[in-house]
Structure formats: structure tokens, C-alpha cells
Short mmCIF file of C-alpha atoms in Angstrom, two decimals:
data_model
loop_
_atom_site.label_atom_id
_atom_site.label_comp_id
_atom_site.label_asym_id
_atom_site.label_seq_id
_atom_site.Cartn_x
_atom_site.Cartn_y
_atom_site.Cartn_z
CA MET A 19 -90.30 8.61 11.54
CA MET A 20 -90.65 7.27 15.08
CA ASN A 21 -88.21 4.45 15.86
CA ARG A 22 -89.75 3.40 19.17
CA PRO A 23 -93.18 2.28 20.41
CA VAL A 24 -95.86 4.97 20.48
CA GLY A 25 -96.60 5.98 24.07
CA ILE A 26 -100.35 5.68 24.68
CA GLY A 27 -102.55 7.45 27.21
CA VAL A 28 -106.23 6.53 27.56
CA LEU A 29 -108.82 9.05 28.77
CA GLY A 30 -112.06 7.60 30.17
CA LEU A 31 -112.17 4.22 31.90
CA GLY A 32 -115.64 2.96 31.19
CA SER A 33 -115.88 -0.48 29.61
CA ARG A 34 -114.89 0.79 26.13
CA GLY A 35 -111.96 2.78 27.52
CA ILE A 36 -110.60 -0.22 29.42
CA TYR A 37 -111.03 -2.36 26.30
CA LEU A 38 -109.08 0.20 24.25
CA ALA A 39 -106.36 0.42 26.89
CA TYR A 40 -105.82 -3.33 26.70
CA ALA A 41 -106.10 -3.39 22.89
CA PHE A 42 -103.43 -0.71 22.40
CA LYS A 43 -101.22 -2.30 25.08
CA GLU A 44 -101.20 -5.52 23.05
CA LEU A 45 -100.73 -3.76 19.70
CA LYS A 46 -97.37 -4.00 17.98
CA GLY A 47 -95.66 -0.62 17.91
CA ALA A 48 -97.58 0.76 20.89
CA GLU A 49 -96.88 0.98 24.62
CA LEU A 50 -99.55 1.74 27.21
CA ILE A 51 -98.12 4.47 29.44
CA ALA A 52 -100.99 6.11 31.30
CA VAL A 53 -104.72 6.23 31.92
CA CYS A 54 -106.91 9.07 33.13
CA ASP A 55 -110.32 9.17 34.78
CA ARG A 56 -111.93 11.42 37.38
CA ASN A 57 -113.03 8.31 39.30
CA GLU A 58 -109.96 6.95 41.11
CA LYS A 59 -111.84 3.77 41.99
CA ARG A 60 -111.43 2.66 38.37
CA PHE A 61 -107.65 2.57 38.51
CA ALA A 62 -107.30 -0.73 40.40
CA MET A 63 -109.78 -2.43 38.10
CA THR A 64 -108.01 -1.05 35.02
CA ARG A 65 -104.59 -2.23 36.21
CA LYS A 66 -106.06 -5.69 36.71
CA LYS A 67 -107.76 -5.77 33.30
CA VAL A 68 -104.69 -4.59 31.38
CA GLU A 69 -102.38 -6.77 33.50
CA MET A 70 -100.17 -3.93 34.68
CA GLY A 71 -99.15 -2.66 38.10
CA GLU A 72 -97.60 0.57 39.35
CA GLU A 73 -95.79 1.04 36.03
CA LEU A 74 -99.12 2.23 34.60
CA ALA A 75 -99.41 5.93 35.45
CA CYS A 76 -102.89 6.93 36.64
CA TYR A 77 -104.14 10.51 36.41
CA THR A 78 -107.35 12.22 37.47
CA ASP A 79 -106.65 15.30 35.34
CA LEU A 80 -106.21 15.34 31.55
CA ALA A 81 -103.78 18.26 31.62
CA ALA A 82 -101.49 16.27 33.92
CA MET A 83 -101.51 13.27 31.59
CA LEU A 84 -100.86 15.52 28.59
CA ALA A 85 -97.83 16.92 30.43
CA ASP A 86 -96.32 13.43 30.70
CA PRO A 87 -93.54 13.46 28.05
CA ARG A 88 -93.85 9.68 27.55
CA VAL A 89 -97.40 10.06 26.21
CA ASP A 90 -97.33 10.57 22.43
CA ALA A 91 -100.97 9.78 21.63
CA VAL A 92 -104.24 9.91 23.55
CA ILE A 93 -107.22 7.60 23.12
CA VAL A 94 -110.34 9.53 24.14
CA ALA A 95 -113.13 7.23 25.35
CA THR A 96 -115.06 9.60 27.59
CA HIS A 97 -118.82 10.04 27.29
CA ASP A 98 -119.96 11.64 24.03
CA LYS A 99 -120.78 15.00 25.55
CA ALA A 100 -117.13 15.53 26.46
CA HIS A 101 -115.61 14.48 23.12
CA ALA A 102 -115.23 17.97 21.70
CA ALA A 103 -113.61 19.60 24.74
CA ASN A 104 -111.32 16.62 25.37
CA GLY A 105 -110.35 16.29 21.71
CA ILE A 106 -109.50 19.97 21.34
CA GLN A 107 -107.40 19.87 24.53
CA VAL A 108 -105.42 16.89 23.23
CA LEU A 109 -104.82 18.51 19.82
CA GLU A 110 -103.81 21.84 21.33
CA ALA A 111 -101.25 19.96 23.45
CA GLY A 112 -99.68 18.65 20.22
CA LYS A 113 -100.54 15.02 20.93
CA HIS A 114 -101.90 12.53 18.43
CA LEU A 115 -105.60 11.82 18.89
CA PHE A 116 -107.75 8.71 18.48
CA LEU A 117 -111.26 9.80 19.39
CA GLU A 118 -114.13 7.39 19.92
CA LYS A 119 -117.25 8.03 17.85
CA PRO A 120 -119.27 10.15 17.52
CA MET A 121 -116.85 12.96 16.76
CA ALA A 122 -119.08 15.37 18.71
CA GLN A 123 -122.75 16.04 19.38
CA THR A 124 -123.04 19.26 17.36
CA LEU A 125 -121.81 20.48 14.00
CA ASP A 126 -120.11 23.50 15.58
CA ASP A 127 -118.10 21.26 17.92
CA CYS A 128 -117.01 19.02 15.05
CA ASP A 129 -115.80 22.01 13.04
CA ALA A 130 -114.04 23.48 16.07
CA MET A 131 -112.07 20.25 16.40
CA ILE A 132 -111.09 20.31 12.73
CA ARG A 133 -109.85 23.88 13.13
CA ALA A 134 -107.89 22.86 16.24
CA TRP A 135 -106.18 20.16 14.19
CA GLN A 136 -105.26 22.43 11.25
CA GLY A 137 -101.57 23.28 11.40
CA SER A 138 -100.87 20.78 14.18
CA PRO A 139 -98.27 17.98 13.96
CA SER A 140 -100.86 15.39 14.92
CA VAL A 141 -102.52 12.33 13.50
CA PHE A 142 -106.24 12.70 14.18
CA MET A 143 -108.57 9.73 13.70
CA ILE A 144 -112.11 8.86 14.80
CA GLY A 145 -113.06 5.34 15.91
CA LEU A 146 -115.42 4.63 13.00
CA GLU A 147 -113.85 1.24 12.57
CA LEU A 148 -116.40 -0.29 10.18
CA ARG A 149 -114.61 1.36 7.25
CA TYR A 150 -111.89 -1.22 7.99
CA CYS A 151 -114.27 -4.21 7.93
CA SER A 152 -113.78 -6.60 4.99
CA LEU A 153 -117.41 -6.27 3.86
CA CYS A 154 -117.20 -2.48 3.72
CA GLU A 155 -113.79 -2.48 2.04
CA ASP A 156 -115.09 -4.91 -0.59
CA MET A 157 -118.17 -2.79 -1.23
CA MET A 158 -116.00 0.30 -1.69
CA ALA A 159 -113.72 -1.55 -4.12
CA ILE A 160 -116.73 -2.61 -6.23
CA ILE A 161 -118.14 0.93 -6.23
CA LYS A 162 -114.78 2.51 -7.10
CA ARG A 163 -114.34 0.01 -9.94
CA GLY A 164 -117.50 1.42 -11.46
CA ASP A 165 -119.46 -1.82 -11.52
CA VAL A 166 -122.74 -0.12 -10.54
CA GLY A 167 -121.92 3.27 -12.04
CA GLN A 168 -122.43 6.59 -10.30
CA ILE A 169 -124.41 6.20 -7.09
CA LYS A 170 -127.73 8.02 -7.31
CA LEU A 171 -129.73 6.50 -4.45
CA GLY A 172 -128.97 4.66 -1.24
CA TYR A 173 -130.81 3.27 1.74
CA ALA A 174 -129.61 1.63 4.92
CA VAL A 175 -131.18 0.01 7.97
CA ASP A 176 -129.76 -0.53 11.44
CA ASN A 177 -131.66 -3.32 13.19
CA VAL A 178 -130.76 -3.04 16.88
CA SER A 179 -132.26 -5.89 18.89
CA VAL A 180 -130.02 -4.94 21.83
CA GLY A 181 -131.32 -1.36 22.00
CA GLY A 182 -133.13 -1.92 25.28
CA GLN A 183 -130.08 -3.36 27.01
CA TYR A 184 -127.59 -0.93 25.48
CA PHE A 185 -129.29 2.44 25.66
CA PHE A 186 -132.26 2.56 28.01
CA HIS A 187 -130.83 1.63 31.42
CA ASP A 188 -128.55 4.62 32.04
CA ASP A 189 -127.91 8.23 31.00
CA LEU A 190 -127.96 7.26 27.31
CA ARG A 191 -131.77 7.33 27.55
CA HIS A 192 -131.69 11.11 28.03
CA LYS A 193 -131.41 13.59 25.15
CA ASP A 194 -129.49 16.11 27.22
CA PHE A 195 -126.74 13.52 27.71
CA VAL A 196 -126.51 11.66 24.39
CA GLY A 197 -128.16 13.98 21.88
CA ASN A 198 -129.83 11.13 20.01
CA LEU A 199 -129.12 7.51 19.15
CA LEU A 200 -128.30 8.35 15.53
CA LEU A 201 -125.20 10.01 16.95
CA GLN A 202 -124.43 7.27 19.44
CA LYS A 203 -125.23 4.20 17.34
CA GLY A 204 -126.26 5.10 13.80
CA THR A 205 -123.17 7.19 13.10
CA HIS A 206 -121.33 4.04 11.92
CA SER A 207 -123.80 3.21 9.15
CA ILE A 208 -124.33 6.86 8.21
CA ASP A 209 -120.57 7.30 7.85
CA LEU A 210 -120.38 4.26 5.57
CA MET A 211 -123.17 5.55 3.33
CA ASN A 212 -121.45 8.94 3.08
CA TRP A 213 -118.17 7.20 2.24
CA TRP A 214 -119.65 5.08 -0.53
CA ILE A 215 -121.75 7.92 -1.99
CA ASP A 216 -118.63 10.14 -1.82
CA ALA A 217 -120.38 13.49 -1.54
CA GLN A 218 -121.14 16.25 0.94
CA PRO A 219 -124.52 16.02 2.74
CA VAL A 220 -126.36 19.31 2.35
CA ARG A 221 -129.90 18.76 3.65
CA VAL A 222 -131.49 16.44 6.22
CA PHE A 223 -135.09 15.69 7.10
CA ALA A 224 -136.00 13.23 9.85
CA ASP A 225 -138.90 11.91 11.90
CA GLY A 226 -138.39 9.90 15.06
CA GLY A 227 -140.45 8.46 17.87
CA LEU A 228 -140.35 6.85 21.30
CA ASP A 229 -142.81 4.05 20.63
CA VAL A 230 -141.70 1.07 22.75
CA PHE A 231 -139.44 2.14 25.62
CA GLY A 232 -140.20 4.68 28.33
CA GLY A 233 -143.56 4.67 30.09
CA ILE A 234 -144.92 5.18 33.57
CA GLU A 235 -142.32 3.70 35.93
CA SER A 236 -140.46 5.86 38.44
CA PRO A 237 -137.15 7.30 37.22
CA GLU A 238 -135.61 5.78 40.36
CA LYS A 239 -136.78 2.22 39.70
CA ARG A 240 -133.96 -0.30 39.24
CA CYS A 241 -133.74 -3.85 37.96
CA ARG A 242 -132.08 -4.96 41.19
CA ASP A 243 -135.21 -4.06 43.18
CA CYS A 244 -137.84 -5.17 40.65
CA ASP A 245 -140.21 -8.09 41.27
CA ARG A 246 -140.23 -8.83 37.50
CA THR A 247 -136.51 -9.59 37.34
CA GLY A 248 -137.11 -13.20 36.31
CA THR A 249 -139.52 -12.40 33.48
CA CYS A 250 -138.45 -9.03 32.03
CA ALA A 251 -136.58 -9.42 28.74
CA PHE A 252 -134.67 -6.21 29.46
CA HIS A 253 -133.42 -7.06 32.95
CA MET A 254 -129.87 -5.77 33.35
CA PRO A 255 -127.60 -8.46 34.80
CA ARG A 256 -124.75 -7.49 37.10
CA GLU A 257 -122.28 -8.85 34.54
CA PHE A 258 -123.02 -7.56 31.03
CA MET A 259 -121.18 -8.41 27.79
CA TRP A 260 -120.91 -5.84 25.01
CA ASP A 261 -120.92 -6.81 21.33
CA TYR A 262 -117.13 -6.26 21.11
CA GLY A 263 -116.59 -9.08 23.61
CA VAL A 264 -115.97 -7.15 26.83
CA THR A 265 -117.78 -7.99 30.06
CA THR A 266 -118.50 -5.20 32.53
CA SER A 267 -120.10 -4.85 35.95
CA GLN A 268 -120.31 -1.06 35.66
CA ARG A 269 -123.70 -0.85 33.92
CA GLU A 270 -126.54 1.07 35.52
CA ASP A 271 -129.85 -0.78 35.82
CA PHE A 272 -132.60 1.86 35.77
CA CYS A 273 -135.91 0.62 34.35
CA VAL A 274 -136.29 0.86 30.56
CA TRP A 275 -139.96 1.77 31.15
CA GLY A 276 -139.08 4.87 33.21
CA ARG A 277 -141.11 7.99 32.56
CA ASP A 278 -137.90 10.04 32.36
CA VAL A 279 -136.86 8.27 29.12
CA ASP A 280 -136.99 10.83 26.31
CA ILE A 281 -134.63 9.49 23.61
CA GLU A 282 -136.22 8.21 20.40
CA ASP A 283 -136.13 4.44 19.95
CA ASN A 284 -136.66 4.67 16.17
CA THR A 285 -135.90 7.29 13.52
CA MET A 286 -136.22 7.66 9.75
CA VAL A 287 -133.83 10.04 7.98
CA LEU A 288 -133.65 11.43 4.44
CA VAL A 289 -130.39 13.01 3.22
CA ARG A 290 -129.62 14.96 0.05
CA TYR A 291 -126.01 15.35 -1.16
CA ASP A 292 -124.31 18.08 -3.14
CA ASN A 293 -123.99 15.78 -6.19
CA GLY A 294 -127.76 15.20 -6.28
CA ALA A 295 -127.69 11.73 -4.70
CA ARG A 296 -130.16 10.90 -1.95
CA MET A 297 -129.98 8.48 0.97
CA SER A 298 -132.49 7.22 3.50
CA PHE A 299 -131.57 5.66 6.83
CA VAL A 300 -133.72 3.81 9.36
CA GLU A 301 -132.60 2.99 12.89
CA CYS A 302 -134.82 0.86 15.13
CA HIS A 303 -133.98 -0.29 18.67
CA PHE A 304 -136.68 -2.93 19.13
CA THR A 305 -136.12 -5.26 16.17
CA PRO A 306 -135.85 -9.03 16.66
CA ASP A 307 -132.44 -9.12 14.91
CA TYR A 308 -129.13 -7.27 15.22
CA ASN A 309 -127.58 -6.39 11.86
CA ARG A 310 -127.09 -3.77 9.17
CA HIS A 311 -128.38 -3.67 5.59
CA PHE A 312 -126.92 -1.40 2.92
CA THR A 313 -128.26 -0.76 -0.60
CA LEU A 314 -126.71 1.59 -3.16
CA ILE A 315 -128.14 2.05 -6.66
CA GLY A 316 -126.10 3.51 -9.48
CA ASP A 317 -126.85 4.22 -13.12
CA ARG A 318 -125.39 0.83 -14.10
CA GLY A 319 -126.53 -1.47 -11.30
CA ARG A 320 -127.13 -2.09 -7.61
CA ILE A 321 -125.00 -3.30 -4.71
CA VAL A 322 -126.49 -4.72 -1.50
CA GLY A 323 -124.48 -5.52 1.61
CA PHE A 324 -125.38 -7.44 4.78
CA TYR A 325 -123.38 -7.02 8.00
CA ASN A 326 -123.60 -8.63 11.42
CA ASN A 327 -121.09 -9.12 14.22
CA GLU A 328 -121.01 -12.87 13.53
CA GLN A 329 -119.49 -11.95 10.14
CA ASP A 330 -122.11 -13.62 7.97
CA PHE A 331 -121.05 -11.05 5.38
CA ARG A 332 -122.76 -11.05 2.00
CA ILE A 333 -122.61 -8.72 -1.00
CA GLU A 334 -124.94 -9.00 -3.98
CA VAL A 335 -124.33 -7.02 -7.17
CA THR A 336 -126.91 -6.88 -9.96
CA TYR A 337 -126.68 -5.05 -13.27
CA ARG A 338 -129.07 -3.13 -15.52
CA HIS A 339 -130.16 -4.86 -18.72
CA SER A 340 -128.58 -8.11 -17.56
CA LYS A 341 -129.45 -11.30 -15.70
CA ARG A 342 -125.99 -11.36 -14.16
CA ARG A 343 -125.91 -11.55 -10.35
CA ASP A 344 -122.64 -11.63 -8.41
CA ILE A 345 -122.56 -12.95 -4.83
CA ILE A 346 -119.50 -12.20 -2.69
CA HIS A 347 -118.86 -13.47 0.84
CA SER A 348 -116.26 -11.17 2.37
CA GLU A 349 -113.35 -12.48 4.39
CA GLN A 350 -113.87 -13.19 8.08
CA ARG A 351 -111.28 -11.58 10.34
CA VAL A 352 -110.28 -11.87 13.98
CA GLY A 353 -111.34 -9.04 16.28
CA GLY A 354 -114.31 -6.98 17.37
CA HIS A 355 -116.78 -5.34 14.99
CA GLY A 356 -116.15 -7.76 12.18
CA GLY A 357 -112.40 -7.66 12.63
CA SER A 358 -112.25 -3.92 12.07
CA ASP A 359 -111.24 -2.88 15.61
CA PRO A 360 -107.65 -4.16 15.44
CA LYS A 361 -107.22 -2.91 11.88
CA ILE A 362 -108.12 0.72 12.59
CA GLN A 363 -106.00 0.66 15.76
CA ALA A 364 -102.99 -0.62 13.80
CA GLU A 365 -103.59 2.02 11.11
CA PHE A 366 -103.51 4.77 13.74
CA ILE A 367 -100.21 3.54 15.20
CA ALA A 368 -98.65 3.17 11.73
CA ARG A 369 -99.59 6.74 10.81
CA VAL A 370 -98.21 8.10 14.09
CA GLN A 371 -94.94 6.24 13.54
CA ARG A 372 -94.65 7.67 10.01
CA GLY A 373 -94.85 11.14 11.52
CA GLU A 374 -97.09 12.69 8.87
CA PRO A 375 -99.84 15.04 10.15
CA CYS A 376 -103.15 13.77 8.77
CA CYS A 377 -106.81 13.32 9.63
CA PRO A 378 -108.01 10.28 7.64
CA GLY A 379 -111.75 9.76 7.92
CA VAL A 380 -112.31 12.89 10.01
CA ILE A 381 -114.33 14.76 7.38
CA GLY A 382 -116.50 11.65 7.04
CA ALA A 383 -116.86 11.51 10.83
CA ARG A 384 -117.83 15.18 10.84
CA ASN A 385 -120.47 14.58 8.19
CA SER A 386 -121.95 11.52 9.91
CA ALA A 387 -122.20 13.46 13.18
CA ALA A 388 -123.65 16.43 11.27
CA ILE A 389 -126.40 14.21 9.87
CA GLY A 390 -127.14 12.81 13.34
CA TRP A 391 -127.26 16.29 14.84
CA ALA A 392 -129.38 17.69 11.99
CA ALA A 393 -131.77 14.73 12.17
CA GLY A 394 -132.36 15.44 15.85
CA VAL A 395 -133.17 19.07 15.11
CA SER A 396 -135.40 18.12 12.17
CA SER A 397 -137.28 15.49 14.17
CA GLU A 398 -138.08 18.06 16.88
CA THR A 399 -139.00 20.94 14.56
CA GLY A 400 -140.58 19.04 11.67
CA MET A 401 -138.40 21.03 9.26
CA PRO A 402 -135.44 20.11 7.02
CA VAL A 403 -132.00 21.23 8.22
CA VAL A 404 -129.21 22.53 5.97
CA ILE A 405 -125.64 21.29 6.57
CA PRO A 406 -122.92 23.77 5.52
CA PRO A 407 -119.71 22.51 3.89
CA ALA A 408 -116.90 21.15 6.02
CA PRO A 409 -114.13 23.65 6.84
CA LEU A 410 -111.59 21.63 4.82
CA PRO A 411 -111.52 20.78 1.11
CA PHE A 412 -112.38 17.26 0.02
CA GLU A 413 -108.88 16.07 -0.76
CA PRO A 414 -107.80 12.40 -0.79
CA SER A 415 -105.79 12.72 2.44
CA TYR A 416 -108.89 13.99 4.24
CA ALA A 417 -111.55 11.66 2.80
#
């Protein structure tokens, strides 16, 4: 047991990293000790945002921050491409790790991280916070209770009206940087479907396209220099607010119609699981609305869930051979991502304070990233991709 606040270090000071630094600073049982970023210009802005001065240690090298004995746990919020290397370095240093999603961009990197954790004293969690949202918890409780029976079929849709603003102005529009948007965005919903279906994905087939964004504009064209600034729906303002309530002025503003754009803006995925269940997932970045729809069909009934950030949560359960229809409106909670951000952060701190090595949700994070990775390969090759089992058994402490 730890009888003092958990010393926190944050790696990566983009808008999400600064948000996490402030969130953990304000969290009961945690103390923000240090931040780390290769760009020293971000230190002054971070100190201002988290309302700290020289008492906040600032490092440009991860190894140096890991050597700080006051740092017990590291929050990794670097770009996705660096997640695996950074995560392994933190685990090998014996620190606790809270890693932003996706876990990694390839299956091999995910499994390397799991192996790095095995035998360590660390708590290892991935920031797939929607498992801690009231809607998703309620859906899991209904499924576990057996109301709809054994899940045989599922389908989910991510409607992403903000796709243009979120993903097509900077390096996220390039495959060699982000992999694909199933990894960057869809991994939340894919993880939830895996969690509810409660099985190992074994085969993935996908087809994606770049059908709206990209085009003929110069890769160097920027919103700030464009004569269509007043009329373009995808103009990037100098101050941009993310859906978790943080405003940033760090966003790039390259044109969403640039001919260098090569990331798919829509994808359809089909997944088969080792228990015979199947799941389809659709992600589209040019819808008029911003929400998620989940449907799971069992041998006794069907459960449908609706999620949006405004927390208009709704669950509908229907039953075979019955006119019964149950409607549930899940609890609204304070905090980003439907109230799930503060809950997963508090869970991480509580587990660190208990001092029990564990990796809750990590196998699920591995499998959601594996599906995203496999879907990218399948979409390019036109062939299904096999996913091998995770390198840990499916035990309750790992689920």
C-alpha cells in the first residue's frame, strides 16, 4: 500500500498531454511532479495551464524523468507512433504506466509491451476510458445478467462529423504517421464491442476509402493563407476546442483537400471471434452527426446503445418471443467523454496506491489495436487477416 500521493510524470505536451497533466494534478491521491517534451517551448505554456511554477520539473529526455525518484507513474501522451517505445521504456524502468490509446500501431508492438509488463511491479492501463462511461457499464451489466443471452452478432457505427477538423489538417492525415483512423479514433468503439462480446478476435476483413477529403490542393497550402477562409466549413481557427473541453492554439492548418492526404475517411470492418460470434464496424468521418451506435444480438434478445458526448444516453433491450421493450437512460456524469475520463484516472491512481501489479483492460486494448492494424492491412491487400492469440491468458484480472 502507498500512504502518500502518487507522483505523476507526463510525457508529451500536446493538448491531450497538457489536459492529462492538469487532470492528474487535480485528482485526489495524485501529485503532479514532472513533465517531459522534446520541445522546451511547451514548458512555459504547460506551467501556466496547470497553474504551477518552478516546482514543476521539466525534462526534455524521458530517461531523465524516469530517473527522478519522486515520479512513481508516467502518463504517456506522445503521438501514436511513439507509444510502444515510450511504454516499454517506462515499464522497464519499473514505473506505473497510463498509456493513451491506441496501445500501439502494430500487433507486434502491442505484444512486446505486454511482455515488458510481465513480471514487473507496475500497474499498466490504457486510456480507453469509455469502458468507464455509465452507458457502457450499464450495457455490460445487462449482458452479464444474461438478459439477451449469449452474444452471437454485433454491429457498431462511429459517426464522426468532426473528422475534417480533427484528422485532416496535420500529420494525422498521413498513413505513415497514424497508421489508420480505426487505430486513432475507432479503437474506442472496437474495444467496447470486444469487451461486450467477451471473446478473442481471430480474423478481420476490411474495405476503406478516401472519398471526401484529399484532392488537388498543394500539400503546403494552409488555412491561414486561403482566400476561402470565410466560406470553408473545415477552416481551422487559431483557437480550437477538442471534444473533451480543452482549447488549443497548437493545431496545424494544412488544407483538408491536399493531394498528400492518404488516410481513409471511411472504413467497413468485419470481425470473427474465437467463440463464433461476428461483429461489423463502420467508421465515417464526414457524417452530419457525431455519435456512436452499438447493437448486440444474443440468442434471447437484442441490446442497442446510443452514445454522444452530450450524454443523451439511451439503451433499448428487446426480447425474443415477447413484446417487452425496456428503455434505460444511463446516468449523466461530470467530466469529459461522458464522465469517463475522471473515472478511469481515479481507477489508475487507486490501483497504484494498492500496490498490486495488474494490467486491467490491456488485453482488450491489444485486441482493439490488433483489429485496427489488421483492418488496415486487409483494406490495402483485399484479403482477410488472421489475429493470433494474445500472449497472456484470458483471466479476470487481465480482461
